[in-house]
Amino acid sequence: MHPYSKIIKSLFFICLSFQLSAQKINTKEIERLKNCAKQVTIIRDNWGIPHVYGKTDADAVFGLLYAQCEDDFKRIEMNYIEKLGRLSEIKGQSVLYNDLEIKLLIDVNEAKADYAKAPQWLKKLLNSYADAINFYLYKHPKVKPALLTHFEPWFPLLWTDGSIGAISTADLSTAELKAFYSGNNDKVAYVEREKYVQTGSNGFAFAPSKTADGNAILYINPHTTFYFRPEVQITSEEGLNVYGAVTWGQFFIYQGFNENCGWMHTSSNVDVADMYAEKITNKDGKLFYEFDNKLLPVGEKEITINYTENGKLIPKKFKTYFTNNGPIMAKRDGKWISLKSNNRSMTSLIQSWIRTKSKNFDDYKKAMDLKANTSNNTVYADSKGNIAYWHGNFIPIRDKNLNWSKVVDGSISSTQWKGLHEVDETVHVYNPVNGWLQNCNSTPFSVAGSNSPKKENYIPYMAPDGENFRGINAVRIFSKGTKYTLDKVIADGYDSKLSIFEILIPSLVNVFEKNVSLESPEYIALKEPISILKYWDYYAKENSVATTLAVEWAYKLDPIILKAYIDEGQLDQVENTRNFAKKATASQMIPQLLAVLKELESKFGTWQVAWGDINRFQRSNGAIDLKYDDSKPSLPIGYGPGSWGSLPSFKSSYQNGSKKRYGYNGNSFICAVEFGPKIKAKSLLAGGNSGDENSKHFTDQAEMYRKGQFKDVLFYKEDVIKNAEKTYHPGE
């Protein structure tokens, strides 16, 4: 067994977390960590949610990370194995070029340097992060890390916002990276990212003019891989009291609220990374790139990645190249392509922390003024009745006459970034007169309905995002809504209308009636199914046969209707769908529906299968890569995929030859919060808060998840104590 794969039980191999290099631990250090733990109290409520209380912010971070380790250490570890570019050490050569991509874009030495120069308050938080995880491993010698037996305080500086897909590579693919650095194009040794399929999230905010009690309400609805974010509260005597969802292994609440305000982040398509064509010259065996008519030496760096094969670690060395624009990532049309990006920064981590302590709108705007949030849009509401929306945050100033989704000339200074746009120059809206805001990873130019910002007022790279069917659904609902309460917001947030079928089904019916003769076998086979679809109300429901037919059929149509994230000048999902439906021929629609009927009959003996019978939720164990099994218990789910317009997203697929579809992505942590004299909030998790299959909190919210039934959030300590299941210090 390789030494990385086992935990060293001896205390002498536990390291000081405030040092960058490992050294033996002594009794004094053990006592220090134990004393750190004594400063922290964790109260687990009756849902297993940890409420962490500490004297200082650093104490709260210690308790937060310890509680996270208790709930799912393996997810914490896996997130940092990935950000360290070391997945190949456990998964083998198949992810070799994914690791290379990470190492080119996220520099470990830069993270270490940032730690060394970090302000003292941040360094304390980073130290507590590492102290907590290392203390957990010391106290739990039976926990066997896959690779990381010791956590360093600079690790969080590798991953400085909370996004599930925080790596920005412009339009460059891992396949291109492999082709460049391996010298061949064979389809091995990388896993391509999904580029165009919706994941994303929903965020809604309602002003006092739209609510029953005159208080602002925020709806937090990330669509992520299930179990990617747990629910937690962290509190200190230094002004910290925040509740919400935290990404495994991070020390800040990513989507949540405090007593004064709340924030929901949705994935943004704002242009934050650019591709440059370099002019490379070889002189006497040395490489140079041209910049403003000067030749400058190409930077070279040897990167070694170890991958496991047949139980051994094999080193693979790469000579990598850099220009002033960034690392060379590909070769197109004979030219080397470099990437300029901002995939990690200490300022981003600072912004992620300080926004959680905002006392008011001005505080939150000051956090936004750091301009370091590269991957998110923000929906905001507060106790003074303000609601706000920002489309992106980190936006470089560039030549507005160029299309920055394309490769630009890297040899001239006119294509360089010219600093960052001020926040008030970017697409945003504060307190719109309509009284509501929505973003569903869609264009900001529908964020407030007819009161939205106007596209013509902004540079295209600020908002290339197009409209999608969740955005259309949200605008439809909120344009009519009044007197919102938490329950009404939740009900509207669970509107399951699959609005894409308002376009596709009439087209199908028209094509069928015009092109399929009454005597043909196709007419006999399709008459009843198409009648069911024709008179369907387009809402996904557990008992709906139409939902099954429609969803299965849509996935077989031209994939252009799935394209969610677009570049400047491209048609969006709604436009593509309308064009497809308008021009679709019988051959583009009819055989696809016949294939659905055949598949359903083959699996179930009938095509009349209710959506809940085929669309299932199953959490059988705590593995990160879950395997799904038709023979094991599962729950019917009535919600459909967000790609087709359902606000409550439940993305499912067939797994390992299964007859049924199993959900793996979509609604994960969901929360509605009202900012009155006292916070009122309700929340829900996919399954439960614990990753331990033996815990009662592993699936204690599963039936509620199926029904969309929320639990009351316990924000105030007196309520937490009344509903306490366990109270302890870390390590007890």
XYZ file of C-alpha atoms in Angstrom:
732
model
C 0.000 0.000 0.000
C 1.345 3.417 -0.911
C 2.072 5.552 2.170
C -0.277 8.328 0.970
C -3.222 5.941 1.296
C -3.013 5.338 5.024
C -3.397 7.493 8.094
C -0.348 7.691 10.293
C -1.739 7.047 13.753
C 1.266 8.249 15.677
C 0.912 11.717 17.110
C 4.422 12.493 15.917
C 3.197 12.780 12.346
C 0.479 15.338 13.012
C 1.746 18.712 11.847
C 1.578 22.221 13.074
C -1.110 23.845 10.954
C 0.368 27.328 11.225
C 3.603 26.193 9.569
C 4.041 25.631 5.853
C 6.250 22.608 6.387
C 5.382 19.541 8.382
C 7.081 18.904 11.688
C 6.541 16.602 14.610
C 3.900 17.472 17.128
C 4.571 17.515 20.828
C 2.405 17.297 23.884
C 2.223 21.077 24.120
C 0.813 21.257 20.599
C -1.776 18.589 21.381
C -2.856 20.634 24.370
C -3.086 23.744 22.189
C -5.450 22.007 19.773
C -7.517 20.648 22.637
C -7.761 24.142 24.088
C -8.849 25.434 20.658
C -11.607 22.848 20.681
C -12.737 23.918 24.165
C -13.408 27.427 22.823
C -16.025 26.000 20.449
C -19.472 24.586 21.111
C -21.362 22.619 18.469
C -25.079 22.060 18.947
C -26.646 19.553 16.573
C -30.364 20.175 16.187
C -33.037 17.552 15.550
C -32.139 17.470 11.842
C -28.444 17.005 12.539
C -27.690 20.573 11.416
C -24.577 21.878 13.226
C -24.884 25.266 14.939
C -21.344 26.360 15.763
C -20.609 28.914 18.500
C -17.176 30.382 19.221
C -15.720 33.392 20.962
C -13.784 34.488 17.869
C -14.298 34.061 14.135
C -11.341 31.685 14.139
C -13.078 29.574 16.798
C -16.186 29.434 14.609
C -14.123 28.316 11.606
C -12.522 25.591 13.734
C -15.956 24.306 14.736
C -17.324 24.588 11.202
C -14.577 22.489 9.646
C -14.668 19.944 12.448
C -18.425 19.527 11.990
C -17.967 19.207 8.235
C -15.415 16.439 8.779
C -17.864 14.621 11.032
C -20.534 14.768 8.338
C -18.492 13.920 5.245
C -14.692 14.032 5.439
C -14.260 12.266 2.105
C -15.955 15.093 0.188
C -13.706 17.667 1.871
C -10.646 15.657 0.954
C -11.747 15.044 -2.637
C -12.347 18.748 -3.264
C -8.778 19.559 -2.247
C -7.239 16.591 -4.058
C -8.819 18.051 -7.185
C -7.675 21.624 -6.506
C -4.136 20.371 -5.803
C -4.101 18.664 -9.205
C -3.581 15.232 -7.635
C -6.626 13.259 -8.761
C -4.405 11.023 -10.915
C -2.804 9.669 -7.750
C -6.052 7.957 -6.851
C -7.952 7.716 -10.164
C -5.085 6.928 -12.512
C -4.164 8.101 -15.975
C -7.786 8.795 -16.993
C -7.649 12.206 -15.294
C -4.014 13.041 -16.031
C -4.799 16.064 -18.194
C -7.468 17.296 -15.826
C -4.703 17.520 -13.228
C -2.422 19.272 -15.697
C -5.158 21.812 -16.420
C -5.543 22.543 -12.702
C -1.790 22.892 -12.186
C -1.531 25.313 -15.096
C -4.378 27.484 -13.801
C -4.004 27.213 -10.008
C -0.452 27.633 -8.753
C 0.364 26.044 -5.398
C 3.336 28.349 -4.879
C 1.154 31.413 -5.394
C -1.261 30.087 -2.771
C 1.606 29.581 -0.337
C 2.888 33.098 -1.028
C -0.580 34.538 -0.434
C -0.752 32.744 2.901
C 2.610 34.193 3.917
C 1.441 37.761 3.213
C -2.196 37.346 4.312
C -3.558 39.873 6.821
C -3.424 38.544 10.345
C -7.195 38.112 10.688
C -7.308 35.948 7.551
C -4.271 33.942 8.586
C -6.057 33.086 11.838
C -9.015 31.717 9.879
C -6.729 29.726 7.592
C -4.877 28.301 10.581
C -8.153 27.294 12.197
C -9.272 25.608 8.989
C -6.195 23.372 8.996
C -6.153 22.907 12.783
C -9.721 21.627 12.754
C -9.257 19.042 10.003
C -5.948 17.807 11.381
C -7.441 17.620 14.882
C -10.340 15.614 13.466
C -7.928 13.132 11.838
C -5.992 12.879 15.109
C -9.203 12.146 17.017
C -10.465 9.674 14.391
C -7.594 7.318 13.520
C -10.031 4.875 11.868
C -10.811 7.436 9.163
C -8.626 6.530 6.207
C -7.946 9.446 3.850
C -7.684 8.568 0.184
C -4.547 10.707 -0.108
C -4.322 13.754 2.192
C -3.209 12.805 5.687
C -2.413 16.393 6.587
C -4.104 19.661 5.612
C -2.174 22.896 5.190
C -3.522 26.374 6.000
C -2.879 27.588 2.443
C -5.216 24.995 0.897
C -8.269 27.356 0.899
C -6.236 29.808 -1.187
C -6.409 27.273 -4.034
C -10.198 27.590 -4.164
C -11.360 31.050 -3.342
C -15.021 31.130 -4.254
C -17.687 28.536 -3.539
C -18.838 27.726 -7.055
C -19.237 24.105 -8.064
C -17.503 24.848 -11.371
C -15.014 27.494 -10.366
C -12.508 26.860 -13.175
C -12.789 29.298 -16.087
C -11.084 28.228 -19.314
C -12.907 30.412 -21.877
C -13.729 28.109 -24.804
C -10.702 25.854 -24.367
C -11.245 22.148 -23.764
C -9.286 19.514 -21.890
C -9.078 17.611 -25.177
C -7.168 20.508 -26.762
C -4.859 20.689 -23.758
C -4.081 17.004 -24.086
C -3.542 17.264 -27.831
C -1.002 20.062 -27.291
C 0.981 18.589 -24.425
C 0.841 14.932 -25.488
C 1.440 15.557 -29.178
C -1.443 13.363 -30.266
C -5.230 13.398 -30.426
C -6.194 9.994 -29.064
C -9.243 10.052 -26.823
C -7.672 8.943 -23.569
C -6.395 10.485 -20.360
C -8.854 13.309 -19.794
C -12.474 13.795 -18.799
C -14.196 16.592 -20.694
C -16.308 19.121 -18.827
C -19.958 19.579 -19.749
C -19.912 22.972 -21.473
C -23.435 23.752 -22.539
C -25.833 21.743 -20.389
C -27.603 23.679 -17.654
C -26.658 23.093 -14.067
C -26.937 26.458 -12.422
C -29.362 27.754 -9.828
C -32.357 29.978 -9.108
C -32.346 33.110 -6.978
C -35.421 35.233 -6.226
C -35.906 38.374 -4.124
C -39.128 40.145 -3.148
C -39.392 43.712 -1.871
C -41.778 44.744 0.945
C -44.263 46.016 -1.658
C -44.760 42.423 -2.820
C -44.954 40.656 0.554
C -47.847 40.142 2.940
C -46.023 41.462 6.025
C -43.956 44.191 4.370
C -40.635 42.379 4.819
C -38.154 41.478 2.084
C -37.939 37.763 1.244
C -35.059 35.886 -0.411
C -35.300 32.463 -2.094
C -32.074 30.458 -2.208
C -32.158 27.575 -4.708
C -28.793 26.250 -5.921
C -28.914 23.472 -8.508
C -25.815 21.409 -7.821
C -24.722 17.822 -7.578
C -26.714 16.364 -4.679
C -24.942 16.435 -1.281
C -22.400 18.986 -2.563
C -23.301 21.540 0.111
C -24.359 20.906 3.727
C -26.457 23.242 5.876
C -24.839 24.973 8.853
C -24.815 28.013 11.140
C -21.655 29.686 12.456
C -21.616 32.357 15.164
C -18.939 34.258 17.052
C -18.685 37.189 19.434
C -16.884 39.139 16.682
C -20.052 39.937 14.742
C -20.464 36.650 12.885
C -23.881 34.984 12.805
C -24.569 33.399 9.438
C -26.719 30.500 8.280
C -26.809 28.680 4.974
C -25.000 26.336 2.611
C -21.251 25.811 2.704
C -19.245 23.960 0.091
C -17.397 20.987 1.602
C -13.991 22.076 2.859
C -14.557 25.821 2.683
C -14.815 28.039 5.749
C -17.402 30.576 4.572
C -21.141 30.324 4.013
C -21.508 30.440 0.242
C -25.267 30.956 -0.100
C -27.150 32.130 2.982
C -28.073 34.952 5.325
C -27.312 36.719 8.574
C -29.595 38.835 10.753
C -29.358 41.747 8.341
C -29.196 40.428 4.790
C -29.022 37.396 2.545
C -27.380 36.453 -0.748
C -27.961 33.813 -3.383
C -25.360 33.102 -6.063
C -26.230 31.763 -9.491
C -23.632 30.613 -12.009
C -22.672 33.412 -14.372
C -21.649 33.386 -18.025
C -19.919 36.782 -17.795
C -16.664 36.714 -19.792
C -13.855 36.388 -17.219
C -11.251 34.393 -19.189
C -9.828 35.061 -22.642
C -7.913 33.200 -25.365
C -4.883 34.740 -27.096
C -3.154 33.637 -30.277
C 0.590 33.877 -29.758
C 3.284 34.494 -32.379
C 6.041 32.049 -31.463
C 9.572 32.158 -32.868
C 12.350 29.582 -32.444
C 15.806 31.173 -32.347
C 18.824 28.952 -31.778
C 16.648 26.358 -30.070
C 15.002 28.856 -27.742
C 11.371 29.931 -27.901
C 10.234 33.557 -28.005
C 6.846 35.222 -28.329
C 6.175 38.537 -29.999
C 4.705 41.429 -28.024
C 4.521 44.972 -29.382
C 7.223 44.203 -31.945
C 9.584 42.808 -29.340
C 10.634 39.209 -28.838
C 10.314 37.984 -25.277
C 11.391 34.556 -23.981
C 8.599 32.022 -23.575
C 8.341 30.984 -19.939
C 8.922 27.312 -19.285
C 7.963 25.260 -16.248
C 8.342 21.554 -15.668
C 5.261 20.048 -14.037
C 5.331 16.503 -12.697
C 2.082 14.630 -12.153
C 2.058 11.233 -10.505
C -0.592 8.763 -11.610
C -1.381 5.380 -10.154
C -1.142 2.255 -12.292
C -1.191 -1.326 -11.044
C -0.709 -0.134 -7.483
C 2.331 2.018 -8.252
C 2.794 5.755 -8.668
C 4.279 6.649 -12.030
C 5.632 10.185 -12.601
C 4.710 11.965 -15.823
C 6.727 15.087 -16.604
C 5.437 17.926 -18.761
C 7.369 20.891 -20.085
C 4.757 23.643 -20.022
C 4.848 27.104 -21.556
C 3.710 30.586 -20.555
C 3.540 34.061 -22.052
C 2.564 37.357 -20.468
C -1.050 36.360 -21.090
C -0.881 33.078 -19.209
C -0.258 29.366 -19.815
C -0.291 27.858 -23.305
C -3.387 25.642 -23.387
C -3.911 24.603 -27.024
C -2.940 24.966 -30.656
C -5.465 26.295 -33.189
C -4.852 27.035 -36.855
C -1.163 26.502 -36.301
C -0.934 29.060 -33.481
C -0.307 28.502 -29.805
C -3.230 29.636 -27.655
C -2.672 31.094 -24.197
C -5.330 31.671 -21.550
C -5.737 34.738 -19.369
C -7.888 34.017 -16.326
C -8.311 34.645 -12.620
C -9.076 31.238 -11.161
C -7.891 31.977 -7.635
C -6.996 35.047 -5.626
C -6.677 36.014 -2.000
C -8.954 38.987 -2.639
C -11.666 36.570 -3.770
C -11.371 34.602 -0.532
C -11.495 37.827 1.485
C -14.630 38.887 -0.370
C -16.225 35.479 0.217
C -15.715 35.923 3.967
C -16.477 39.596 4.603
C -19.803 39.571 2.753
C -21.093 37.069 5.333
C -20.632 39.733 8.041
C -22.423 42.527 6.168
C -24.650 44.583 8.462
C -26.515 46.416 5.698
C -26.733 47.180 1.993
C -23.738 49.538 2.104
C -21.582 46.845 3.718
C -22.547 44.341 1.062
C -21.806 46.818 -1.703
C -18.362 47.425 -0.162
C -17.717 43.685 -0.372
C -18.813 43.737 -4.008
C -16.411 46.623 -4.625
C -13.520 44.187 -4.135
C -14.442 42.941 -7.635
C -12.990 39.471 -7.119
C -16.009 37.216 -7.550
C -15.354 35.563 -10.916
C -18.061 32.918 -11.282
C -21.266 34.239 -9.742
C -24.259 36.468 -10.156
C -25.778 37.677 -6.878
C -29.406 38.053 -5.778
C -29.689 40.040 -2.519
C -32.305 41.077 0.046
C -32.067 42.716 3.477
C -33.899 43.730 6.647
C -34.333 47.334 5.448
C -36.369 46.140 2.486
C -33.663 46.460 -0.167
C -33.413 43.949 -2.986
C -30.596 43.931 -5.529
C -28.990 41.995 -8.353
C -25.447 42.012 -9.749
C -24.541 40.188 -12.949
C -21.021 39.015 -12.277
C -18.468 41.032 -10.316
C -14.940 40.518 -11.674
C -15.126 41.977 -15.202
C -11.937 43.067 -16.980
C -11.988 46.217 -19.119
C -11.351 45.297 -22.756
C -11.703 46.685 -26.269
C -15.480 46.817 -26.725
C -15.141 46.439 -30.497
C -13.756 42.884 -30.265
C -15.703 39.679 -29.760
C -13.998 38.345 -26.656
C -15.556 34.904 -26.954
C -13.153 34.392 -29.894
C -9.371 34.104 -29.943
C -7.718 37.547 -29.999
C -4.217 38.631 -31.005
C -1.830 38.150 -28.084
C 1.059 40.013 -29.688
C -0.292 43.545 -29.215
C -0.903 45.537 -26.058
C -4.285 46.799 -27.278
C -5.802 43.393 -26.442
C -4.543 43.436 -22.860
C -6.936 43.832 -19.923
C -7.093 47.468 -18.776
C -7.996 46.934 -15.147
C -11.482 46.036 -13.888
C -14.855 47.665 -14.418
C -16.264 49.436 -11.402
C -19.332 47.689 -10.021
C -21.640 50.561 -10.976
C -20.534 50.110 -14.612
C -21.596 46.465 -14.671
C -25.105 45.084 -15.170
C -27.002 45.525 -11.899
C -30.340 46.673 -10.543
C -31.283 48.006 -7.095
C -34.869 48.106 -5.781
C -36.770 47.879 -9.082
C -40.282 49.347 -8.990
C -41.870 45.986 -9.889
C -40.734 44.697 -6.467
C -39.134 41.391 -7.476
C -35.940 40.005 -8.973
C -35.135 36.640 -10.502
C -32.119 34.963 -12.034
C -32.055 31.394 -13.301
C -28.620 31.478 -15.011
C -30.412 33.512 -17.632
C -29.985 36.925 -19.172
C -29.912 39.863 -16.739
C -32.122 41.704 -19.195
C -35.177 39.873 -17.805
C -34.132 39.946 -14.144
C -36.925 42.382 -13.212
C -39.323 41.813 -16.085
C -40.059 45.049 -17.956
C -37.995 46.962 -15.369
C -34.791 45.081 -16.207
C -31.554 46.711 -17.359
C -31.436 47.339 -21.107
C -29.047 45.289 -23.229
C -28.049 48.215 -25.434
C -26.577 50.031 -22.413
C -23.855 47.440 -21.775
C -20.783 46.030 -23.484
C -21.555 42.531 -24.854
C -18.845 40.729 -22.818
C -20.587 41.890 -19.619
C -23.647 39.723 -20.272
C -23.419 37.184 -23.096
C -25.949 35.008 -21.249
C -29.153 34.215 -23.123
C -32.681 33.524 -21.947
C -33.713 30.043 -20.830
C -36.988 28.369 -19.963
C -36.584 28.667 -16.191
C -36.167 32.412 -16.653
C -39.308 32.568 -18.773
C -41.199 30.570 -16.153
C -40.012 32.816 -13.307
C -40.972 36.053 -15.061
C -44.405 34.625 -15.880
C -45.058 33.696 -12.256
C -43.695 36.758 -10.473
C -45.309 39.230 -12.852
C -48.647 38.089 -11.406
C -47.668 37.392 -7.782
C -48.656 39.533 -4.787
C -48.726 39.307 -0.976
C -45.857 36.868 -0.768
C -45.231 34.858 2.386
C -42.527 32.249 2.918
C -45.000 29.513 1.960
C -46.147 31.340 -1.178
C -42.542 31.972 -2.256
C -41.778 28.280 -1.755
C -44.907 27.289 -3.700
C -43.929 29.510 -6.624
C -40.337 28.280 -6.389
C -41.751 24.778 -6.841
C -43.671 25.626 -10.001
C -42.971 22.576 -12.161
C -44.151 23.898 -15.525
C -41.901 22.589 -18.297
C -42.255 25.716 -20.376
C -40.182 24.456 -23.317
C -43.083 22.175 -24.255
C -45.346 25.162 -24.830
C -43.233 25.503 -27.988
C -42.363 21.890 -28.816
C -45.687 20.085 -28.288
C -47.819 22.276 -30.608
C -45.130 21.796 -33.259
C -45.234 18.020 -32.765
C -49.029 17.938 -33.014
C -48.922 20.049 -36.155
C -46.273 17.863 -37.797
C -48.181 14.697 -36.865
C -51.520 15.894 -38.147
C -50.066 17.179 -41.429
C -47.617 14.407 -42.232
C -48.817 11.087 -40.809
C -51.612 9.431 -42.787
C -54.596 7.926 -40.995
C -53.854 4.460 -42.396
C -50.176 4.299 -41.443
C -48.829 2.163 -38.572
C -47.234 5.337 -37.146
C -50.648 7.000 -36.865
C -52.123 4.031 -35.007
C -49.116 3.896 -32.652
C -48.988 7.633 -32.009
C -52.628 8.705 -31.989
C -53.183 8.177 -28.250
C -49.750 9.374 -27.020
C -49.994 12.564 -29.075
C -53.533 13.153 -27.822
C -52.231 12.905 -24.242
C -49.478 15.416 -25.036
C -51.844 17.738 -26.903
C -54.140 18.175 -23.907
C -51.372 18.202 -21.268
C -50.956 21.355 -19.136
C -47.126 21.133 -19.350
C -46.692 20.618 -15.589
C -44.434 17.807 -14.380
C -46.268 15.586 -11.897
C -45.656 12.181 -10.334
C -48.785 10.651 -11.905
C -48.313 12.220 -15.344
C -47.767 9.959 -18.359
C -47.421 13.062 -20.528
C -44.396 14.196 -18.490
C -42.667 10.871 -19.157
C -43.374 11.009 -22.876
C -42.349 14.650 -23.216
C -39.111 14.490 -21.230
C -37.926 11.263 -22.833
C -38.791 12.604 -26.291
C -37.114 15.987 -25.816
C -33.777 14.364 -24.962
C -33.875 12.663 -28.377
C -34.399 15.876 -30.330
C -31.728 18.119 -31.803
C -29.318 18.881 -28.922
C -29.320 22.544 -29.932
C -32.379 22.948 -27.686
C -30.240 21.964 -24.685
C -27.535 24.556 -25.283
C -27.763 26.767 -22.219
C -24.522 28.751 -22.069
C -23.815 30.817 -25.138
C -21.107 33.132 -26.400
C -21.487 36.647 -27.711
C -23.567 36.774 -30.891
C -25.040 33.274 -30.559
C -28.735 32.441 -30.321
C -29.945 31.447 -26.860
C -31.823 28.304 -25.812
C -35.267 29.852 -26.271
C -34.446 31.227 -29.728
C -32.897 27.911 -30.802
C -35.962 26.010 -29.612
C -38.363 28.330 -31.401
C -36.352 28.030 -34.608
C -36.239 24.260 -34.312
C -39.983 23.975 -33.637
C -40.821 26.326 -36.503
C -38.777 24.401 -39.063
C -38.974 20.838 -37.699
C -39.883 18.101 -40.152
C -41.614 14.810 -39.441
C -38.250 13.018 -39.536
C -36.961 15.275 -36.741
C -39.888 14.578 -34.384
C -41.894 11.444 -35.209
C -39.218 8.680 -35.148
C -37.971 10.081 -31.845
C -41.380 9.693 -30.201
C -41.811 6.204 -31.669
C -38.429 5.280 -30.161
C -39.632 6.484 -26.716
C -42.749 4.313 -26.963
C -40.685 1.297 -27.981
C -38.213 1.765 -25.123
C -40.933 2.180 -22.501
C -42.810 -0.871 -23.753
C -39.598 -2.895 -23.717
C -38.815 -1.916 -20.122
C -42.276 -1.781 -18.569
C -44.586 -3.664 -20.928
C -46.483 -0.438 -21.663
C -45.715 3.091 -22.811
C -48.185 4.483 -20.276
C -45.644 4.996 -17.506
C -46.227 7.736 -14.924
C -43.319 10.138 -14.415
C -42.942 9.240 -10.742
C -42.601 5.548 -11.657
C -39.576 6.261 -13.821
C -38.077 9.391 -12.181
C -36.590 8.400 -8.814
C -34.588 9.620 -5.826
C -32.230 7.052 -4.294
C -29.509 7.498 -1.692
C -28.337 4.026 -0.777
C -24.871 4.835 0.602
C -22.473 7.689 1.240
C -20.187 7.206 -1.764
C -19.286 10.282 -3.796
C -19.838 8.412 -7.061
C -23.156 6.787 -6.280
C -24.293 3.634 -8.044
C -28.032 3.309 -8.564
C -29.983 0.071 -8.439
C -33.575 -0.676 -9.520
C -33.787 -3.417 -6.893
C -33.125 -1.016 -4.008
C -35.691 1.358 -2.425
C -36.228 4.722 -4.093
C -38.775 7.522 -4.021
C -40.896 8.884 -6.888
C -40.136 12.493 -7.828
C -42.617 14.657 -9.701
C -40.264 17.493 -10.658
C -38.614 17.673 -14.037
C -35.237 18.900 -15.286
C -34.465 22.591 -15.133
C -33.317 22.399 -18.743
C -36.948 22.152 -19.839
C -38.153 24.990 -17.590
C -38.992 23.457 -14.212
C -38.020 25.843 -11.402
C -37.456 22.976 -8.952
C -34.802 21.146 -10.943
C -34.386 17.378 -10.710
C -31.862 16.176 -13.252
C -32.011 12.404 -13.673
C -30.595 9.821 -16.036
C -30.360 6.089 -16.583
C -27.515 4.511 -14.638
C -25.664 1.292 -15.474
C -28.473 -0.132 -17.575
C -31.208 0.739 -15.070
C -34.844 0.722 -16.150
C -35.536 3.881 -14.158
C -34.025 7.360 -14.151
C -32.187 8.409 -10.978
C -31.644 11.999 -9.886
C -28.141 13.257 -9.183
C -28.279 17.031 -9.698
C -30.695 19.910 -9.170
C -32.435 21.151 -6.039
C -29.969 20.446 -3.246
C -30.095 23.036 -0.441
C -33.225 25.187 -0.732
C -34.122 28.003 1.652
C -36.623 30.852 1.909
C -35.858 33.625 4.412
C -37.927 36.630 5.521
C -36.112 39.651 6.980
C -38.600 40.926 9.551
C -37.979 42.138 13.117
C -36.867 38.549 13.660
C -35.548 36.190 10.997
C -38.045 33.633 9.765
C -36.764 30.944 7.421
C -37.542 27.493 6.074
C -35.143 25.087 4.412
C -34.797 21.678 2.816
C -31.961 19.367 1.810
C -31.740 16.523 -0.675
C -31.742 13.439 1.558
C -30.215 14.757 4.750
C -27.246 16.609 6.206
C -25.030 13.626 7.023
C -22.948 11.664 4.549
C -22.876 8.692 6.920
C -25.345 6.060 5.733
C -25.660 4.815 9.319
C -26.849 8.212 10.568
C -30.547 8.900 10.956
C -29.827 12.226 9.259
C -28.691 10.505 6.058
C -32.203 10.364 4.548
C -34.435 11.987 7.175
C -35.409 14.756 4.727
C -35.891 12.493 1.690
C -39.672 12.164 1.930
C -39.934 15.904 2.581
C -37.724 16.472 -0.452
C -40.106 14.404 -2.543
C -43.086 16.493 -1.422
C -41.372 19.891 -1.259
C -42.106 20.158 2.475
C -39.679 22.480 4.261
C -38.471 22.430 7.871
C -38.254 25.522 10.087
C -34.772 27.014 10.279
C -33.520 27.364 13.861
C -31.646 30.660 13.667
C -31.803 31.865 17.284
C -29.804 30.072 19.942
C -32.749 29.687 22.301
C -34.609 27.786 19.570
C -31.542 25.698 18.785
C -31.219 24.714 22.456
C -34.895 23.734 22.632
C -34.401 21.406 19.674
C -30.899 20.221 20.543
C -30.010 16.606 19.866
C -26.372 16.831 20.919
C -24.154 19.541 22.468
C -20.382 19.101 22.560
C -16.916 20.518 21.989
C -14.983 19.240 18.949
C -13.186 16.038 19.807
C -15.615 14.950 22.500
